[in-house]
Amino acid sequence: MIQFKDLSLVYPNGTQGLKDVNVTINDGEFVVIVGLSGAGKSTFIRSINRLVTPTDGELLIDDEDILGYKGSKLRSLRTKVGMIFQNYNLVKRSSVFKNVLAGRLGHTGTLRSIFNLFSKEDKALAYQNLKRVNIEEKLYNRADQLSGGQQQRVSIARVLTQKPDYILADEPVASLDPPTSHQVMKYLKKINQEDGITTIVNLHFIDMAMEYADRIIGMRAGEVVFDGPVSEVSEET
Ligand code: ADP
Ligand code: ADP
């Protein structure tokens, strides 16, 4: 469970990224955050794995306030909370398989990870996750030889290999054409339904949000201006 309690974030230049946000996200939910560019969607998502640090309030994950986390606490938070980015963030010159295995790094000792020593189980898990997003045939291809949609599927396989309890996706389809966007959203939704991983996705198209979300959070100028099931989204909101 994720709880935002009177959470605010002011960037060093004075911009208010979040303002008094109160939101509880329960286990297993598929939440889509919508809003115009600059509304605070990315700040909301990045607070949850502490890529940014809120300046006021509390942010509880499984009943622990994560705002003071440093060092190993922060590393284990980022293993438990996986992230998918708009531009995939794959290691371009590395193989698809190595990219997916990187999902295990948070679980492997530092020395092992320096030498890229992965166990048989790690490799089996990585392969199985590539199969779940139907990209296992590209195993030995370099990441930058794949299309955008294929790269995003690899990044989904990587995040699954991390065995997260939560998945954050920051504009995961913003660089993709509509058919490919739907394909990626379907994989995210399917994984949420099959594995029960709590999933929070930023989108800037309301139509796409309505199609996949269980619950929609609308943001404007750092504030939550709507929070409810898709059935409650009206023309005005
Ligand atoms: P969205 O994801 O909805 O586009 P963001 O969370 O990226 O919105 O941004 C919210 C507001 O915070 C915007 O006004 C943006 O310009 C500002 N902002 C984002 N990151 C920073 C930063 N590192 N420093 C200063 N302002 C920022
Ligand atoms: P996105 O919409 O994907 O969040 P942006 O183009 O808004 O990407 O931001 C790119 C980077 O610049 C991010 O790291 C963000 O935190 C930072 N950023 C965004 N707006 C500002 C700003 N007004 N001042 C400083 N940094 C910013």
mmCIF file of C-alpha atoms and ligand atoms in Angstrom:
data_model
loop_
_atom_site.group_PDB
_atom_site.id
_atom_site.type_symbol
_atom_site.label_atom_id
_atom_site.label_comp_id
_atom_site.label_asym_id
_atom_site.label_seq_id
_atom_site.Cartn_x
_atom_site.Cartn_y
_atom_site.Cartn_z
ATOM 1 C CA MET A 1 0.000 0.000 0.000
ATOM 2 C CA ILE A 2 1.164 3.508 -0.876
ATOM 3 C CA GLN A 3 -0.033 6.487 1.148
ATOM 4 C CA PHE A 4 0.587 10.122 0.269
ATOM 5 C CA LYS A 5 -0.180 12.256 3.321
ATOM 6 C CA ASP A 6 -0.281 16.032 2.778
ATOM 7 C CA LEU A 7 2.615 15.495 0.429
ATOM 8 C CA SER A 8 4.220 18.520 -1.193
ATOM 9 C CA LEU A 9 7.329 19.027 -3.262
ATOM 10 C CA VAL A 10 8.892 22.365 -4.045
ATOM 11 C CA TYR A 11 11.806 22.267 -6.506
ATOM 12 C CA PRO A 12 14.902 24.342 -5.637
ATOM 13 C CA ASN A 13 13.829 27.031 -8.125
ATOM 14 C CA GLY A 14 10.513 27.445 -6.283
ATOM 15 C CA THR A 15 8.283 25.468 -8.682
ATOM 16 C CA GLN A 16 5.608 23.550 -6.806
ATOM 17 C CA GLY A 17 5.767 20.006 -8.209
ATOM 18 C CA LEU A 18 3.227 18.565 -5.739
ATOM 19 C CA LYS A 19 0.828 20.396 -3.452
ATOM 20 C CA ASP A 20 -0.889 18.781 -0.432
ATOM 21 C CA VAL A 21 -1.479 15.449 -2.114
ATOM 22 C CA ASN A 22 -3.518 12.903 -0.151
ATOM 23 C CA VAL A 23 -3.872 9.603 -1.949
ATOM 24 C CA THR A 24 -3.924 5.943 -0.904
ATOM 25 C CA ILE A 25 -3.159 3.278 -3.484
ATOM 26 C CA ASN A 26 -4.102 -0.250 -2.446
ATOM 27 C CA ASP A 27 -2.331 -3.449 -3.367
ATOM 28 C CA GLY A 28 -3.135 -4.748 -6.818
ATOM 29 C CA GLU A 29 -4.643 -1.541 -8.198
ATOM 30 C CA PHE A 30 -4.023 -0.316 -11.759
ATOM 31 C CA VAL A 31 -4.001 3.470 -11.461
ATOM 32 C CA VAL A 32 -3.566 5.920 -14.318
ATOM 33 C CA ILE A 33 -2.513 9.504 -13.647
ATOM 34 C CA VAL A 34 -3.645 12.028 -16.223
ATOM 35 C CA GLY A 35 -3.038 15.729 -16.667
ATOM 36 C CA LEU A 36 -1.485 18.232 -19.019
ATOM 37 C CA SER A 37 2.255 18.606 -19.390
ATOM 38 C CA GLY A 38 3.641 20.170 -16.210
ATOM 39 C CA ALA A 39 0.707 19.005 -14.034
ATOM 40 C CA GLY A 40 2.978 17.031 -11.705
ATOM 41 C CA LYS A 41 2.404 13.467 -12.963
ATOM 42 C CA SER A 42 6.068 12.698 -13.272
ATOM 43 C CA THR A 43 6.851 14.272 -9.898
ATOM 44 C CA PHE A 44 4.096 12.124 -8.322
ATOM 45 C CA ILE A 45 5.512 8.922 -9.805
ATOM 46 C CA ARG A 46 9.163 9.744 -9.178
ATOM 47 C CA SER A 47 8.448 10.488 -5.517
ATOM 48 C CA ILE A 48 7.441 6.847 -5.003
ATOM 49 C CA ASN A 49 10.892 5.489 -5.768
ATOM 50 C CA ARG A 50 12.602 8.655 -4.545
ATOM 51 C CA LEU A 51 14.027 9.810 -7.873
ATOM 52 C CA VAL A 52 12.775 13.092 -6.424
ATOM 53 C CA THR A 53 12.319 13.869 -2.736
ATOM 54 C CA PRO A 54 9.157 15.559 -1.493
ATOM 55 C CA THR A 55 9.821 18.488 0.819
ATOM 56 C CA ASP A 56 6.807 18.227 3.135
ATOM 57 C CA GLY A 57 4.352 15.587 4.364
ATOM 58 C CA GLU A 58 4.695 11.806 4.510
ATOM 59 C CA LEU A 59 4.985 9.116 1.883
ATOM 60 C CA LEU A 60 4.379 5.645 3.308
ATOM 61 C CA ILE A 61 5.052 2.446 1.430
ATOM 62 C CA ASP A 62 3.859 -0.632 3.273
ATOM 63 C CA ASP A 63 3.527 1.566 6.368
ATOM 64 C CA GLU A 64 7.080 2.948 6.320
ATOM 65 C CA ASP A 65 7.866 6.570 5.565
ATOM 66 C CA ILE A 66 10.382 6.483 2.704
ATOM 67 C CA LEU A 67 11.286 10.178 2.717
ATOM 68 C CA GLY A 68 14.331 9.718 4.945
ATOM 69 C CA TYR A 69 15.666 6.677 3.074
ATOM 70 C CA LYS A 70 19.346 6.646 2.113
ATOM 71 C CA GLY A 71 21.940 4.075 1.014
ATOM 72 C CA SER A 72 20.841 0.453 1.259
ATOM 73 C CA LYS A 73 17.271 1.396 2.249
ATOM 74 C CA LEU A 74 16.986 3.420 -0.939
ATOM 75 C CA ARG A 75 18.452 0.602 -3.034
ATOM 76 C CA SER A 76 16.010 -1.931 -1.645
ATOM 77 C CA LEU A 77 13.135 0.527 -2.206
ATOM 78 C CA ARG A 78 14.143 0.749 -5.872
ATOM 79 C CA THR A 79 14.208 -3.036 -6.131
ATOM 80 C CA LYS A 80 10.744 -3.308 -4.628
ATOM 81 C CA VAL A 81 9.428 -0.443 -6.778
ATOM 82 C CA GLY A 82 10.288 -1.005 -10.447
ATOM 83 C CA MET A 83 10.219 1.748 -13.042
ATOM 84 C CA ILE A 84 9.495 1.956 -16.763
ATOM 85 C CA PHE A 85 10.464 5.099 -18.668
ATOM 86 C CA GLN A 86 9.267 6.863 -21.809
ATOM 87 C CA ASN A 87 12.575 6.265 -23.557
ATOM 88 C CA TYR A 88 13.052 2.671 -22.309
ATOM 89 C CA ASN A 89 16.438 3.367 -20.628
ATOM 90 C CA LEU A 90 18.021 0.204 -22.012
ATOM 91 C CA VAL A 91 21.771 -0.163 -22.388
ATOM 92 C CA LYS A 92 21.757 0.357 -26.146
ATOM 93 C CA ARG A 93 24.862 -1.622 -27.121
ATOM 94 C CA SER A 94 24.091 -4.489 -24.794
ATOM 95 C CA SER A 95 22.039 -7.571 -25.728
ATOM 96 C CA VAL A 96 18.356 -7.866 -24.947
ATOM 97 C CA PHE A 97 19.125 -10.747 -22.573
ATOM 98 C CA LYS A 98 21.745 -8.769 -20.625
ATOM 99 C CA ASN A 99 19.380 -5.837 -20.366
ATOM 100 C CA VAL A 100 16.698 -8.061 -18.850
ATOM 101 C CA LEU A 101 19.162 -9.761 -16.496
ATOM 102 C CA ALA A 102 20.031 -6.296 -15.208
ATOM 103 C CA GLY A 103 16.693 -6.532 -13.419
ATOM 104 C CA ARG A 104 18.396 -8.987 -11.028
ATOM 105 C CA LEU A 105 21.174 -6.583 -10.035
ATOM 106 C CA GLY A 106 19.324 -5.295 -6.990
ATOM 107 C CA HIS A 107 19.166 -8.882 -5.695
ATOM 108 C CA THR A 108 22.731 -9.884 -6.491
ATOM 109 C CA GLY A 109 25.802 -9.030 -4.399
ATOM 110 C CA THR A 110 27.828 -6.097 -5.701
ATOM 111 C CA LEU A 111 30.838 -8.244 -6.526
ATOM 112 C CA ARG A 112 28.734 -10.725 -8.473
ATOM 113 C CA SER A 113 27.084 -7.912 -10.386
ATOM 114 C CA ILE A 114 30.438 -6.355 -11.304
ATOM 115 C CA PHE A 115 31.333 -9.600 -13.037
ATOM 116 C CA ASN A 116 27.836 -10.114 -14.456
ATOM 117 C CA LEU A 117 27.587 -13.451 -12.678
ATOM 118 C CA PHE A 118 24.005 -14.531 -12.772
ATOM 119 C CA SER A 119 22.618 -17.807 -11.496
ATOM 120 C CA LYS A 120 20.800 -20.376 -13.612
ATOM 121 C CA GLU A 121 17.582 -19.298 -11.878
ATOM 122 C CA ASP A 122 18.199 -15.660 -12.802
ATOM 123 C CA LYS A 123 18.710 -16.610 -16.435
ATOM 124 C CA ALA A 124 15.623 -18.824 -16.496
ATOM 125 C CA LEU A 125 13.563 -16.009 -14.984
ATOM 126 C CA ALA A 126 14.869 -13.475 -17.516
ATOM 127 C CA TYR A 127 14.029 -15.809 -20.404
ATOM 128 C CA GLN A 128 10.581 -16.565 -19.046
ATOM 129 C CA ASN A 129 9.852 -12.832 -18.728
ATOM 130 C CA LEU A 130 10.997 -12.197 -22.301
ATOM 131 C CA LYS A 131 8.504 -14.873 -23.332
ATOM 132 C CA ARG A 132 5.710 -13.172 -21.410
ATOM 133 C CA VAL A 133 6.068 -10.111 -23.636
ATOM 134 C CA ASN A 134 6.730 -12.211 -26.764
ATOM 135 C CA ILE A 135 10.186 -10.901 -27.475
ATOM 136 C CA GLU A 136 12.301 -13.968 -26.625
ATOM 137 C CA GLU A 137 13.334 -14.360 -30.269
ATOM 138 C CA LYS A 138 15.358 -11.147 -29.975
ATOM 139 C CA LEU A 139 17.385 -12.497 -27.041
ATOM 140 C CA TYR A 140 20.787 -11.966 -28.667
ATOM 141 C CA ASN A 141 19.994 -8.777 -30.558
ATOM 142 C CA ARG A 142 21.484 -5.514 -29.416
ATOM 143 C CA ALA A 143 18.843 -3.399 -27.698
ATOM 144 C CA ASP A 144 19.242 -0.554 -30.186
ATOM 145 C CA GLN A 145 18.389 -2.878 -33.089
ATOM 146 C CA LEU A 146 14.792 -3.130 -31.878
ATOM 147 C CA SER A 147 11.818 -0.894 -32.606
ATOM 148 C CA GLY A 148 10.455 1.399 -29.894
ATOM 149 C CA GLY A 149 7.604 -0.957 -29.048
ATOM 150 C CA GLN A 150 9.984 -3.913 -28.833
ATOM 151 C CA GLN A 151 12.354 -1.950 -26.601
ATOM 152 C CA GLN A 152 9.499 -1.049 -24.279
ATOM 153 C CA ARG A 153 8.556 -4.753 -24.072
ATOM 154 C CA VAL A 154 12.170 -5.536 -23.145
ATOM 155 C CA SER A 155 11.983 -2.904 -20.428
ATOM 156 C CA ILE A 156 8.797 -4.579 -19.123
ATOM 157 C CA ALA A 157 10.656 -7.923 -19.055
ATOM 158 C CA ARG A 158 13.513 -6.229 -17.193
ATOM 159 C CA VAL A 159 11.221 -4.751 -14.562
ATOM 160 C CA LEU A 160 9.499 -8.137 -14.072
ATOM 161 C CA THR A 161 12.870 -9.802 -13.594
ATOM 162 C CA GLN A 162 13.389 -7.445 -10.690
ATOM 163 C CA LYS A 163 10.319 -9.120 -9.028
ATOM 164 C CA PRO A 164 8.845 -5.830 -7.858
ATOM 165 C CA ASP A 165 5.799 -5.342 -5.656
ATOM 166 C CA TYR A 166 5.067 -2.087 -7.483
ATOM 167 C CA ILE A 167 5.555 -0.938 -11.075
ATOM 168 C CA LEU A 168 5.737 2.755 -11.982
ATOM 169 C CA ALA A 169 5.492 3.698 -15.641
ATOM 170 C CA ASP A 170 6.302 7.316 -16.528
ATOM 171 C CA GLU A 171 4.700 8.049 -19.920
ATOM 172 C CA PRO A 172 5.503 4.527 -21.185
ATOM 173 C CA VAL A 173 3.745 5.015 -24.531
ATOM 174 C CA ALA A 174 4.482 8.678 -25.264
ATOM 175 C CA SER A 175 7.091 7.779 -27.899
ATOM 176 C CA LEU A 176 4.999 5.080 -29.584
ATOM 177 C CA ASP A 177 2.343 5.105 -32.313
ATOM 178 C CA PRO A 178 -1.262 4.278 -31.302
ATOM 179 C CA PRO A 179 -1.334 0.535 -32.168
ATOM 180 C CA THR A 180 1.991 -0.046 -30.431
ATOM 181 C CA SER A 181 0.822 2.019 -27.457
ATOM 182 C CA HIS A 182 -2.199 -0.241 -27.032
ATOM 183 C CA GLN A 183 -0.019 -3.322 -27.254
ATOM 184 C CA VAL A 184 2.255 -2.026 -24.465
ATOM 185 C CA MET A 185 -0.716 -0.997 -22.289
ATOM 186 C CA LYS A 186 -2.244 -4.457 -22.748
ATOM 187 C CA TYR A 187 0.924 -6.135 -21.495
ATOM 188 C CA LEU A 188 1.043 -3.844 -18.454
ATOM 189 C CA LYS A 189 -2.608 -4.537 -17.674
ATOM 190 C CA LYS A 190 -2.236 -8.286 -18.179
ATOM 191 C CA ILE A 191 0.732 -8.429 -15.813
ATOM 192 C CA ASN A 192 -1.203 -6.427 -13.219
ATOM 193 C CA GLN A 193 -4.106 -8.867 -13.463
ATOM 194 C CA GLU A 194 -2.029 -12.048 -13.493
ATOM 195 C CA ASP A 195 0.607 -11.136 -10.910
ATOM 196 C CA GLY A 196 -1.295 -8.576 -8.837
ATOM 197 C CA ILE A 197 1.580 -6.102 -9.030
ATOM 198 C CA THR A 198 0.280 -2.639 -8.100
ATOM 199 C CA THR A 199 0.790 -0.497 -11.205
ATOM 200 C CA ILE A 200 0.808 3.286 -11.588
ATOM 201 C CA VAL A 201 1.016 4.718 -15.087
ATOM 202 C CA ASN A 202 1.252 8.322 -16.329
ATOM 203 C CA LEU A 203 -0.541 9.047 -19.561
ATOM 204 C CA HIS A 204 -1.473 12.259 -21.252
ATOM 205 C CA PHE A 205 -4.369 10.868 -23.282
ATOM 206 C CA ILE A 206 -7.583 10.515 -21.319
ATOM 207 C CA ASP A 207 -9.071 8.044 -23.848
ATOM 208 C CA MET A 208 -6.226 5.619 -23.307
ATOM 209 C CA ALA A 209 -6.524 6.100 -19.541
ATOM 210 C CA MET A 210 -10.247 5.305 -19.609
ATOM 211 C CA GLU A 211 -9.612 2.126 -21.548
ATOM 212 C CA TYR A 212 -7.108 0.579 -19.142
ATOM 213 C CA ALA A 213 -7.421 2.166 -15.695
ATOM 214 C CA ASP A 214 -9.361 0.830 -12.727
ATOM 215 C CA ARG A 215 -8.933 4.217 -11.150
ATOM 216 C CA ILE A 216 -7.957 7.603 -12.527
ATOM 217 C CA ILE A 217 -6.116 10.361 -10.702
ATOM 218 C CA GLY A 218 -6.310 13.740 -12.436
ATOM 219 C CA MET A 219 -3.661 16.357 -11.688
ATOM 220 C CA ARG A 220 -3.352 20.075 -12.326
ATOM 221 C CA ALA A 221 -0.606 22.392 -11.089
ATOM 222 C CA GLY A 222 0.707 19.806 -8.608
ATOM 223 C CA GLU A 223 -2.692 19.101 -7.084
ATOM 224 C CA VAL A 224 -4.968 16.094 -7.329
ATOM 225 C CA VAL A 225 -8.171 17.436 -8.885
ATOM 226 C CA PHE A 226 -9.895 14.104 -9.536
ATOM 227 C CA ASP A 227 -9.571 10.678 -7.955
ATOM 228 C CA GLY A 228 -12.049 7.947 -8.697
ATOM 229 C CA PRO A 229 -13.085 4.988 -10.817
ATOM 230 C CA VAL A 230 -13.346 5.385 -14.585
ATOM 231 C CA SER A 231 -17.159 5.317 -14.293
ATOM 232 C CA GLU A 232 -17.058 8.613 -12.362
ATOM 233 C CA VAL A 233 -15.053 10.536 -14.939
ATOM 234 C CA SER A 234 -17.482 13.058 -16.440
ATOM 235 C CA GLU A 235 -17.277 15.411 -19.399
ATOM 236 C CA GLU A 236 -16.226 18.361 -17.210
ATOM 237 C CA THR A 237 -13.236 16.617 -15.559
HETATM 238 P P1 ADP B 1 4.244 16.267 -15.788
HETATM 239 O O1 ADP B 1 4.880 14.948 -15.574
HETATM 240 O O2 ADP B 1 2.788 16.275 -15.498
HETATM 241 O O3 ADP B 1 4.555 16.847 -17.137
HETATM 242 P P2 ADP B 1 6.221 17.244 -13.924
HETATM 243 O O4 ADP B 1 6.011 16.472 -12.676
HETATM 244 O O5 ADP B 1 7.324 16.830 -14.841
HETATM 245 O O6 ADP B 1 4.831 17.293 -14.723
HETATM 246 O O7 ADP B 1 6.431 18.763 -13.567
HETATM 247 C C1 ADP B 1 5.613 19.473 -12.630
HETATM 248 C C2 ADP B 1 6.151 20.885 -12.534
HETATM 249 O O8 ADP B 1 7.435 20.865 -11.918
HETATM 250 C C3 ADP B 1 6.346 21.572 -13.882
HETATM 251 O O9 ADP B 1 6.054 22.936 -13.704
HETATM 252 C C4 ADP B 1 7.828 21.343 -14.191
HETATM 253 O O10 ADP B 1 8.344 22.342 -15.039
HETATM 254 C C5 ADP B 1 8.420 21.419 -12.805
HETATM 255 N N1 ADP B 1 9.658 20.630 -12.669
HETATM 256 C C6 ADP B 1 9.840 19.313 -12.947
HETATM 257 N N2 ADP B 1 11.084 18.924 -12.653
HETATM 258 C C7 ADP B 1 11.704 20.032 -12.182
HETATM 259 C C8 ADP B 1 13.028 20.302 -11.713
HETATM 260 N N3 ADP B 1 13.959 19.341 -11.645
HETATM 261 N N4 ADP B 1 13.304 21.551 -11.299
HETATM 262 C C9 ADP B 1 12.371 22.517 -11.344
HETATM 263 N N5 ADP B 1 11.119 22.339 -11.778
HETATM 264 C C10 ADP B 1 10.786 21.119 -12.187
HETATM 265 P P1 ADP B 2 9.198 14.581 -18.552
HETATM 266 O O1 ADP B 2 8.006 15.322 -19.119
HETATM 267 O O2 ADP B 2 9.435 13.261 -19.184
HETATM 268 O O3 ADP B 2 9.202 14.581 -17.049
HETATM 269 P P2 ADP B 2 10.747 16.936 -18.887
HETATM 270 O O4 ADP B 2 11.159 17.373 -20.244
HETATM 271 O O5 ADP B 2 9.632 17.621 -18.171
HETATM 272 O O6 ADP B 2 10.487 15.397 -18.979
HETATM 273 O O7 ADP B 2 11.991 16.972 -17.920
HETATM 274 C C1 ADP B 2 13.246 16.438 -18.263
HETATM 275 C C2 ADP B 2 14.158 16.625 -17.057
HETATM 276 O O8 ADP B 2 14.275 18.016 -16.742
HETATM 277 C C3 ADP B 2 13.646 15.943 -15.818
HETATM 278 O O9 ADP B 2 14.736 15.410 -15.098
HETATM 279 C C4 ADP B 2 12.969 17.032 -15.035
HETATM 280 O O10 ADP B 2 13.024 16.787 -13.633
HETATM 281 C C5 ADP B 2 13.804 18.258 -15.413
HETATM 282 N N1 ADP B 2 12.987 19.485 -15.485
HETATM 283 C C6 ADP B 2 11.741 19.614 -15.965
HETATM 284 N N2 ADP B 2 11.302 20.864 -15.853
HETATM 285 C C7 ADP B 2 12.312 21.560 -15.270
HETATM 286 C C8 ADP B 2 12.500 22.921 -14.884
HETATM 287 N N3 ADP B 2 11.524 23.850 -15.031
HETATM 288 N N4 ADP B 2 13.666 23.265 -14.345
HETATM 289 C C9 ADP B 2 14.633 22.362 -14.167
HETATM 290 N N5 ADP B 2 14.535 21.071 -14.507
HETATM 291 C C10 ADP B 2 13.403 20.666 -15.055
#
